[in-house]
Short mmCIF file of C-alpha atoms and ligand atoms in Angstrom, two decimals:
data_model
loop_
_atom_site.label_atom_id
_atom_site.label_comp_id
_atom_site.label_asym_id
_atom_site.label_seq_id
_atom_site.Cartn_x
_atom_site.Cartn_y
_atom_site.Cartn_z
CA MET A 1 92.53 91.19 86.20
CA PRO A 2 96.25 91.66 87.14
CA GLU A 3 97.35 90.29 90.49
CA VAL A 4 96.99 92.85 93.28
CA LEU A 5 100.29 93.60 95.01
CA GLN A 6 99.26 93.71 98.65
CA LEU A 7 102.34 95.67 99.74
CA ASP A 8 102.58 97.99 96.74
CA GLY A 9 104.26 101.25 97.75
CA ARG A 10 105.08 100.00 101.26
CA HIS A 11 108.54 100.12 102.76
CA ILE A 12 109.42 97.35 105.19
CA VAL A 13 112.51 97.04 107.36
CA LEU A 14 113.36 93.36 107.82
CA GLY A 15 115.65 92.68 110.78
CA LEU A 16 117.42 89.36 111.29
CA SER A 17 118.89 88.25 114.58
CA GLY A 18 120.90 85.04 114.93
CA GLY A 19 119.26 81.66 114.44
CA ILE A 20 118.91 78.85 111.96
CA ALA A 21 115.54 80.33 110.93
CA CYS A 22 117.55 83.00 109.07
CA TYR A 23 117.18 80.76 106.02
CA LYS A 24 113.43 81.42 106.15
CA ALA A 25 114.09 85.16 106.39
CA ALA A 26 115.71 84.94 102.95
CA GLU A 27 112.41 83.56 101.65
CA LEU A 28 110.51 86.26 103.56
CA ALA A 29 112.55 89.01 101.89
CA ARG A 30 111.51 87.52 98.56
CA GLU A 31 107.86 87.26 99.52
CA LEU A 32 107.76 90.88 100.65
CA VAL A 33 109.41 92.06 97.42
CA LYS A 34 107.03 89.92 95.35
CA ALA A 35 104.11 91.52 97.19
CA GLY A 36 105.33 94.94 96.01
CA ALA A 37 107.25 96.20 99.05
CA SER A 38 110.66 97.81 99.09
CA VAL A 39 112.68 95.96 101.72
CA GLN A 40 115.60 97.20 103.76
CA VAL A 41 117.43 94.34 105.48
CA VAL A 42 119.29 94.90 108.75
CA MET A 43 121.26 92.02 110.27
CA THR A 44 122.97 91.41 113.59
CA GLU A 45 126.46 89.98 113.62
CA ALA A 46 125.04 86.59 114.67
CA ALA A 47 122.51 86.63 111.80
CA ALA A 48 125.37 87.13 109.34
CA ALA A 49 126.86 83.86 110.60
CA PHE A 50 123.74 82.03 109.36
CA VAL A 51 123.02 83.75 106.02
CA THR A 52 125.25 86.25 104.32
CA PRO A 53 124.43 89.91 103.69
CA VAL A 54 125.20 89.11 100.03
CA THR A 55 122.23 86.73 99.90
CA MET A 56 119.94 89.24 101.58
CA GLN A 57 121.12 92.07 99.34
CA ALA A 58 120.49 89.99 96.23
CA LEU A 59 116.97 89.11 97.38
CA SER A 60 115.99 92.58 98.60
CA GLY A 61 117.80 94.54 95.89
CA ARG A 62 119.31 96.87 98.51
CA ALA A 63 122.59 97.04 100.35
CA VAL A 64 122.23 95.46 103.78
CA TYR A 65 123.06 97.25 107.02
CA THR A 66 124.87 95.31 109.75
CA SER A 67 126.59 97.93 111.89
CA GLN A 68 125.62 101.08 113.78
CA TRP A 69 128.93 102.53 112.63
CA ASP A 70 127.98 102.16 108.95
CA ALA A 71 129.08 105.47 107.45
CA ARG A 72 126.84 105.42 104.36
CA GLN A 73 124.37 107.87 105.94
CA SER A 74 125.82 111.38 105.75
CA ASP A 75 125.30 112.05 109.46
CA ASN A 76 126.23 108.46 110.39
CA MET A 77 122.87 107.75 112.01
CA PRO A 78 121.40 104.72 110.26
CA HIS A 79 119.65 103.76 113.52
CA ILE A 80 117.44 106.84 113.08
CA HIS A 81 117.02 107.13 109.34
CA LEU A 82 116.31 103.55 108.40
CA THR A 83 112.88 103.53 110.04
CA ARG A 84 111.75 107.06 109.25
CA ASP A 85 110.11 106.09 105.96
CA ALA A 86 109.23 102.53 107.03
CA ASP A 87 105.63 101.31 107.22
CA ALA A 88 106.63 98.41 109.47
CA LEU A 89 109.67 96.86 111.12
CA ILE A 90 109.67 93.06 111.35
CA VAL A 91 112.33 91.13 113.22
CA ALA A 92 112.43 87.60 111.82
CA PRO A 93 113.96 85.56 113.28
CA ALA A 94 113.90 87.08 116.75
CA SER A 95 116.19 85.02 118.98
CA ALA A 96 115.64 84.60 122.73
CA ASP A 97 118.59 86.89 123.31
CA PHE A 98 117.27 89.57 120.96
CA ILE A 99 113.81 89.45 122.55
CA ALA A 100 115.45 89.84 125.99
CA LYS A 101 117.29 92.88 124.70
CA LEU A 102 114.14 94.45 123.29
CA ALA A 103 112.21 93.78 126.49
CA HIS A 104 114.82 95.66 128.47
CA GLY A 105 115.35 98.48 126.02
CA LEU A 106 118.97 97.49 125.42
CA ALA A 107 120.42 98.96 122.26
CA ASP A 108 124.00 97.90 121.66
CA ASP A 109 123.82 97.05 117.96
CA LEU A 110 122.12 98.53 114.92
CA LEU A 111 119.00 96.33 114.95
CA SER A 112 118.21 96.81 118.63
CA LEU A 113 118.90 100.54 118.24
CA LEU A 114 116.49 100.68 115.31
CA CYS A 115 113.74 98.99 117.29
CA LEU A 116 114.12 101.46 120.11
CA ALA A 117 114.44 104.53 117.88
CA ARG A 118 111.61 103.77 115.47
CA PRO A 119 108.63 106.16 115.35
CA ALA A 120 106.35 103.79 117.29
CA GLU A 121 103.06 105.50 116.38
CA ARG A 122 103.45 104.98 112.64
CA CYS A 123 105.87 102.07 112.32
CA PRO A 124 104.57 98.92 114.05
CA LEU A 125 107.13 96.43 115.40
CA LEU A 126 106.47 92.79 114.49
CA VAL A 127 108.55 90.13 116.15
CA ALA A 128 108.76 86.51 114.94
CA PRO A 129 110.39 84.38 117.65
CA ALA A 130 112.51 81.41 116.58
CA MET A 131 114.25 79.20 119.12
CA ASN A 132 114.50 75.82 120.78
CA ARG A 133 111.34 74.80 122.67
CA GLU A 134 113.04 74.89 126.08
CA MET A 135 114.32 78.40 125.41
CA TRP A 136 110.81 79.46 124.35
CA ALA A 137 109.16 77.86 127.39
CA HIS A 138 111.66 79.36 129.84
CA PRO A 139 109.95 81.78 132.24
CA ALA A 140 112.51 84.45 131.40
CA THR A 141 111.60 84.30 127.69
CA GLN A 142 107.88 84.22 128.44
CA ARG A 143 108.28 87.23 130.74
CA ASN A 144 110.20 89.09 128.04
CA VAL A 145 107.61 88.27 125.35
CA GLU A 146 104.83 89.50 127.63
CA ARG A 147 106.79 92.70 128.21
CA LEU A 148 107.18 93.17 124.45
CA ARG A 149 103.44 92.76 123.94
CA ASP A 150 102.74 95.27 126.71
CA ASP A 151 105.08 97.67 124.94
CA GLY A 152 102.96 97.36 121.78
CA ALA A 153 104.93 94.84 119.70
CA LEU A 154 103.04 92.26 117.71
CA VAL A 155 104.43 88.81 118.49
CA LEU A 156 103.93 86.44 115.55
CA GLY A 157 103.73 82.77 116.46
CA PRO A 158 105.86 80.83 117.10
CA ALA A 159 104.59 77.64 115.52
CA ALA A 160 105.01 74.16 116.92
CA GLY A 161 106.70 71.25 115.17
CA ASP A 162 110.06 69.74 114.26
CA GLN A 163 113.00 71.88 115.28
CA ALA A 164 116.43 72.09 113.68
CA CYS A 165 117.92 70.74 116.93
CA GLY A 166 115.96 67.51 116.49
CA GLU A 167 113.45 68.27 119.26
CA ILE A 168 109.73 68.80 118.71
CA GLY A 169 107.73 71.62 120.26
CA ASP A 170 106.90 75.34 120.29
CA GLY A 171 109.46 77.77 118.95
CA ARG A 172 109.57 77.29 115.18
CA MET A 173 109.45 80.54 113.27
CA LEU A 174 106.32 80.98 111.13
CA GLU A 175 106.74 80.31 107.42
CA ALA A 176 107.61 83.14 105.03
CA ASP A 177 104.13 83.34 103.46
CA GLU A 178 102.53 83.44 106.92
CA LEU A 179 104.84 86.26 108.00
CA ARG A 180 104.13 88.16 104.77
CA ASP A 181 100.40 87.91 105.48
CA GLU A 182 100.99 89.10 109.05
CA VAL A 183 102.77 92.19 107.69
CA ILE A 184 99.89 92.83 105.27
CA ALA A 185 97.37 92.45 108.10
CA ALA A 186 99.33 94.73 110.44
CA LEU A 187 99.06 97.53 107.88
CA GLN A 188 95.25 97.43 107.63
CA PRO A 189 93.28 99.99 109.68
CA LYS A 190 91.77 98.41 112.81
CA LEU A 191 88.21 99.41 111.96
CA LEU A 192 86.61 96.44 113.73
CA ALA A 193 88.86 96.23 116.81
CA GLY A 194 87.00 94.61 119.69
CA ARG A 195 84.13 93.40 117.46
CA ARG A 196 83.00 89.82 117.01
CA VAL A 197 82.12 88.92 113.42
CA LEU A 198 80.42 85.75 112.20
CA VAL A 199 80.60 84.87 108.49
CA THR A 200 78.95 82.08 106.50
CA ALA A 201 80.59 81.03 103.25
CA GLY A 202 80.52 78.56 100.40
CA PRO A 203 77.76 76.30 99.15
CA THR A 204 75.81 73.81 101.21
CA PHE A 205 75.53 70.14 100.32
CA GLU A 206 72.14 68.50 100.64
CA ALA A 207 72.60 64.75 100.61
CA ILE A 208 70.24 62.59 98.55
CA ASP A 209 71.94 59.31 99.42
CA PRO A 210 75.46 58.41 100.65
CA VAL A 211 77.03 59.26 97.26
CA ARG A 212 74.86 62.03 95.79
CA GLY A 213 73.64 65.43 96.74
CA ILE A 214 72.41 68.87 95.67
CA THR A 215 74.88 71.73 95.78
CA ASN A 216 75.81 74.84 93.79
CA LEU A 217 78.80 76.56 92.21
CA SER A 218 79.75 78.86 95.09
CA SER A 219 83.51 78.60 95.76
CA GLY A 220 83.45 80.39 99.13
CA LYS A 221 86.07 82.91 97.96
CA MET A 222 84.00 86.01 98.75
CA GLY A 223 83.13 84.77 102.25
CA PHE A 224 86.72 83.80 102.99
CA ALA A 225 87.83 87.23 101.80
CA VAL A 226 85.29 88.88 104.12
CA ALA A 227 86.52 86.75 107.04
CA ARG A 228 90.13 87.67 106.28
CA ALA A 229 89.36 91.37 105.87
CA ALA A 230 87.39 91.46 109.13
CA GLN A 231 90.24 89.70 110.96
CA GLU A 232 92.80 92.07 109.48
CA ALA A 233 90.60 94.93 110.72
CA GLY A 234 91.00 93.63 114.26
CA ALA A 235 87.79 91.59 114.66
CA ASP A 236 87.44 88.23 116.36
CA VAL A 237 86.14 86.18 113.42
CA THR A 238 84.24 82.90 113.20
CA LEU A 239 83.72 81.40 109.76
CA VAL A 240 81.06 78.73 109.22
CA CYS A 241 81.50 77.20 105.80
CA GLY A 242 80.09 74.53 103.57
CA PRO A 243 82.32 72.24 101.46
CA VAL A 244 85.06 74.42 99.94
CA HIS A 245 88.69 73.98 98.97
CA LEU A 246 90.22 77.08 100.52
CA PRO A 247 92.85 77.66 103.20
CA THR A 248 91.56 79.17 106.43
CA PRO A 249 92.53 82.85 106.81
CA ARG A 250 95.00 83.35 109.65
CA HIS A 251 93.54 83.69 113.16
CA VAL A 252 90.03 82.92 111.92
CA ARG A 253 88.02 80.25 113.78
CA ARG A 254 86.64 77.92 111.10
CA ILE A 255 83.74 75.50 111.50
CA ASP A 256 83.02 73.16 108.58
CA VAL A 257 79.48 72.02 107.92
CA ALA A 258 77.74 70.35 105.00
CA SER A 259 73.98 70.98 104.90
CA ALA A 260 71.92 74.14 105.34
CA GLN A 261 70.38 72.63 108.49
CA GLN A 262 73.86 72.05 109.96
CA MET A 263 74.87 75.59 109.03
CA HIS A 264 71.72 76.91 110.67
CA ASP A 265 72.25 74.83 113.84
CA THR A 266 75.88 75.99 114.06
CA VAL A 267 75.20 79.67 113.37
CA LEU A 268 72.17 80.31 115.56
CA PRO A 269 73.74 79.61 118.99
CA LEU A 270 76.76 81.77 118.02
CA ALA A 271 74.86 84.65 116.48
CA ALA A 272 73.47 86.39 119.56
CA VAL A 273 76.93 87.25 120.92
CA GLN A 274 78.22 88.68 117.64
CA HIS A 275 78.40 92.33 116.68
CA VAL A 276 78.18 91.56 112.95
CA PHE A 277 76.80 88.67 110.90
CA VAL A 278 77.75 88.50 107.22
CA ALA A 279 75.85 85.81 105.29
CA THR A 280 77.80 85.19 102.12
CA ALA A 281 76.95 81.47 101.93
CA ALA A 282 74.97 80.26 98.93
CA VAL A 283 72.63 78.21 101.06
CA ALA A 284 70.58 75.63 99.18
CA ASP A 285 66.96 76.70 99.37
CA TRP A 286 65.74 73.10 99.31
CA ARG A 287 66.93 69.69 100.46
CA PRO A 288 65.68 66.22 99.56
CA ALA A 289 62.65 65.60 101.77
CA SER A 290 64.09 62.25 102.76
CA TYR A 291 67.58 60.78 102.81
CA ALA A 292 68.14 57.29 101.38
CA GLN A 293 70.45 55.37 103.74
CA ARG A 294 71.71 53.30 100.80
CA LYS A 295 72.70 54.36 97.32
CA ILE A 296 69.61 54.63 95.11
CA LYS A 297 70.01 52.07 92.30
CA LYS A 298 68.55 51.97 88.81
CA ASP A 299 65.70 49.47 88.87
CA GLY A 300 65.64 48.76 85.12
CA SER A 301 62.34 50.54 84.58
CA HIS A 302 64.06 53.54 82.89
CA SER A 303 61.96 55.92 85.00
CA ALA A 304 63.87 58.36 87.19
CA PRO A 305 63.12 58.27 90.91
CA ALA A 306 60.91 61.12 92.10
CA LEU A 307 62.87 63.62 94.19
CA GLU A 308 60.67 65.38 96.68
CA LEU A 309 62.14 68.56 98.16
CA ALA A 310 61.63 70.31 101.49
CA GLU A 311 62.48 73.94 102.20
CA ASN A 312 65.60 74.72 104.24
CA PRO A 313 65.55 77.18 107.13
CA ASP A 314 66.55 80.72 106.16
CA ILE A 315 69.64 81.28 108.32
CA LEU A 316 69.95 85.02 107.70
CA ALA A 317 66.26 85.68 108.40
CA ALA A 318 66.48 83.56 111.57
CA VAL A 319 69.49 85.54 112.85
CA ALA A 320 67.73 88.81 111.95
CA ARG A 321 64.76 87.72 114.12
CA LEU A 322 66.90 87.24 117.25
CA PRO A 323 66.02 89.71 120.01
CA GLN A 324 69.77 90.46 120.49
CA ARG A 325 70.59 90.45 116.83
CA PRO A 326 73.98 91.39 115.39
CA TYR A 327 74.28 93.89 112.54
CA CYS A 328 73.14 91.63 109.68
CA VAL A 329 74.57 91.78 106.15
CA GLY A 330 73.03 89.57 103.48
CA PHE A 331 74.31 88.74 100.02
CA ALA A 332 72.07 88.46 97.01
CA ALA A 333 73.32 86.34 94.13
CA GLU A 334 71.11 87.23 91.19
CA THR A 335 71.07 86.74 87.45
CA ASN A 336 69.05 89.89 86.62
CA ASP A 337 67.44 93.05 88.09
CA LEU A 338 70.13 93.20 90.76
CA ALA A 339 69.06 96.41 92.51
CA ALA A 340 65.36 95.55 92.64
CA ASN A 341 65.97 91.98 93.79
CA ALA A 342 68.47 93.10 96.42
CA ARG A 343 66.03 95.71 97.77
CA ALA A 344 63.25 93.14 97.94
CA LYS A 345 65.57 90.86 99.92
CA LEU A 346 66.45 93.72 102.29
CA GLN A 347 62.80 94.02 103.21
CA ARG A 348 61.89 90.33 103.14
CA LYS A 349 64.77 89.32 105.40
CA ASN A 350 64.52 92.48 107.51
CA VAL A 351 68.26 93.24 107.46
CA PRO A 352 69.95 96.67 107.28
CA LEU A 353 72.33 95.88 104.39
CA ILE A 354 72.22 93.62 101.33
CA VAL A 355 75.23 93.17 99.05
CA GLY A 356 74.15 92.28 95.54
CA ASN A 357 76.22 90.53 92.91
CA ILE A 358 75.57 88.71 89.68
CA GLY A 359 76.00 85.05 90.64
CA PRO A 360 77.11 83.42 87.39
CA SER A 361 79.68 86.13 86.67
CA THR A 362 81.38 85.80 90.05
CA PHE A 363 81.12 82.18 91.22
CA GLY A 364 84.63 80.72 91.43
CA ARG A 365 86.33 83.88 90.14
CA ASP A 366 88.83 86.02 92.02
CA ASP A 367 87.11 89.31 91.20
CA ASN A 368 83.61 90.66 91.59
CA THR A 369 81.47 93.79 91.48
CA LEU A 370 79.24 94.59 94.45
CA LEU A 371 76.11 96.69 94.82
CA LEU A 372 75.41 97.82 98.39
CA VAL A 373 71.73 98.35 99.05
CA ASP A 374 70.39 99.79 102.31
CA ALA A 375 67.60 102.05 103.53
CA ARG A 376 69.46 105.16 102.35
CA GLY A 377 70.13 104.03 98.79
CA GLU A 378 72.57 102.16 96.61
CA ARG A 379 76.33 102.22 96.26
CA GLN A 380 78.36 100.41 93.63
CA LEU A 381 81.77 98.98 94.51
CA PRO A 382 83.43 98.70 91.11
CA ALA A 383 85.16 95.59 89.81
CA ALA A 384 88.09 94.51 91.95
CA ASP A 385 89.58 91.39 93.45
CA LYS A 386 87.49 89.88 96.23
CA LEU A 387 89.89 90.82 99.06
CA THR A 388 89.88 94.47 98.00
CA LEU A 389 86.07 94.42 97.87
CA ALA A 390 85.91 92.65 101.23
CA ARG A 391 88.09 95.38 102.79
CA GLN A 392 85.80 98.04 101.32
CA LEU A 393 82.77 96.18 102.68
CA VAL A 394 84.40 96.02 106.13
CA ARG A 395 84.89 99.78 105.96
CA GLU A 396 81.22 100.28 105.00
CA ILE A 397 80.09 98.02 107.84
CA SER A 398 82.32 99.78 110.40
CA GLN A 399 80.92 103.17 109.33
CA ARG A 400 77.36 101.88 109.78
CA LEU A 401 78.21 100.43 113.21
CA GLU A 402 79.63 103.78 114.27
CA ALA A 403 76.55 105.60 113.02
CA LEU A 404 74.38 103.26 115.16
CA ALA A 405 76.46 103.79 118.32
N1 CTP B 501 70.43 82.75 103.07
C1 CTP B 501 70.41 82.07 104.27
N2 CTP B 501 69.70 80.91 104.40
C2 CTP B 501 68.99 80.42 103.36
C3 CTP B 501 69.00 81.10 102.12
C4 CTP B 501 69.72 82.26 102.02
O1 CTP B 501 71.05 82.52 105.21
N3 CTP B 501 68.32 79.31 103.53
C5 CTP B 501 71.16 84.01 102.97
C6 CTP B 501 72.32 83.96 102.02
O2 CTP B 501 73.52 83.61 102.70
C7 CTP B 501 72.36 85.38 101.49
C8 CTP B 501 70.91 85.79 101.49
O3 CTP B 501 70.28 84.95 102.43
O4 CTP B 501 73.01 86.25 102.40
C9 CTP B 501 70.26 85.71 100.14
O5 CTP B 501 70.15 84.42 99.68
P1 CTP B 501 69.45 84.03 98.29
O6 CTP B 501 69.44 82.55 98.20
O7 CTP B 501 70.09 84.77 97.20
O8 CTP B 501 68.02 84.58 98.50
P2 CTP B 501 66.70 83.86 98.71
O9 CTP B 501 66.10 84.43 99.91
O10 CTP B 501 66.90 82.39 98.72
O11 CTP B 501 65.86 84.32 97.46
P3 CTP B 501 65.83 83.76 95.95
O12 CTP B 501 66.41 82.36 95.97
O13 CTP B 501 64.43 83.82 95.61
O14 CTP B 501 66.67 84.71 95.16
#
């Protein structure tokens, strides 16, 4: 399946104000273009002292604007026209001075004019601060950032760490890939704004002895995609996952566990305060009845040790039994008779929605096909990458939550 371009057909205005982080803005321009966006770069005079418009033009494939007097627009109003077909305006880096300007509505150069003149209801303003830690911590900057937030801007970061000045602290601009993902997230509809969503993901690991255990082939990709999609849709997301090798989606609270019992003990206290629980984890149904404190050794008899199993708690069914239960979504990983098995699970676990998929044809892969089964019937979500499917699932869940309200 070809890679999905997350910003395909989107037009992004990338504004640079002055700061050493301008070198990361060059990378950001590239990331946005690689994700499918058309990118219009606008630079302040100070930004052009750090990276040249030539560099930014080469990376974005478009002539850069630096002046409000630029006569290329027939009516000489680039401060109006440049945002009229934009899906988002991101200022990266945003210096302390530029943030102060924005907070006060000052508009004495093209970029600050653009920010003020953009159609606010359809072109979100994202601001990525980049400055020395003392400048960031200064009450004036903090006041200005708060003012920007109140005015509807999305403030991205900053991160903490080594600074170009040699000091260490808050104020580093986020990395280009993080900013790209923030732009992608900002463009998703906020279908779950104000909702709390709890997701389980990945396999569980049931230890036999200190070096062995029972697990399965789940990679966690579907669950991580659901967590990301829910977060992008505005939800407050907690992700409880078994052993997986995946980066945590941005702004998602992640709790790592190993066994089904640990997953159960982590999920249950959190579940009652959630609006939605999505159980994508491939929880081991059984665990070794006893754990050997030391590695089990061959004893020379050539007979394998007997492995007695005990049943694990059913986390989804336990959450569905809570008096204050969230809207529960189960996954069914089957090898055959998907619809019938998914419907049986719907009833057995007493949940309103089961998402069926064929386990062996999806484990570890980036794409999947989902079958939604609920009391009303069945709906197929055709083959797509897991993030696309997760966004569709989030839409389905939000529609069901609205119908319940
Ligand atoms: N699940 C769970 N806790 C378990 C087992 C399963 O929370 N101990 C959840 C899974 O996360 C998934 C759903 O229940 O959302 C279905 O899990 P699955 O293992 O496919 O179903 P089972 O009930 O175990 O049925 P079977 O193994 O017979 O298919």
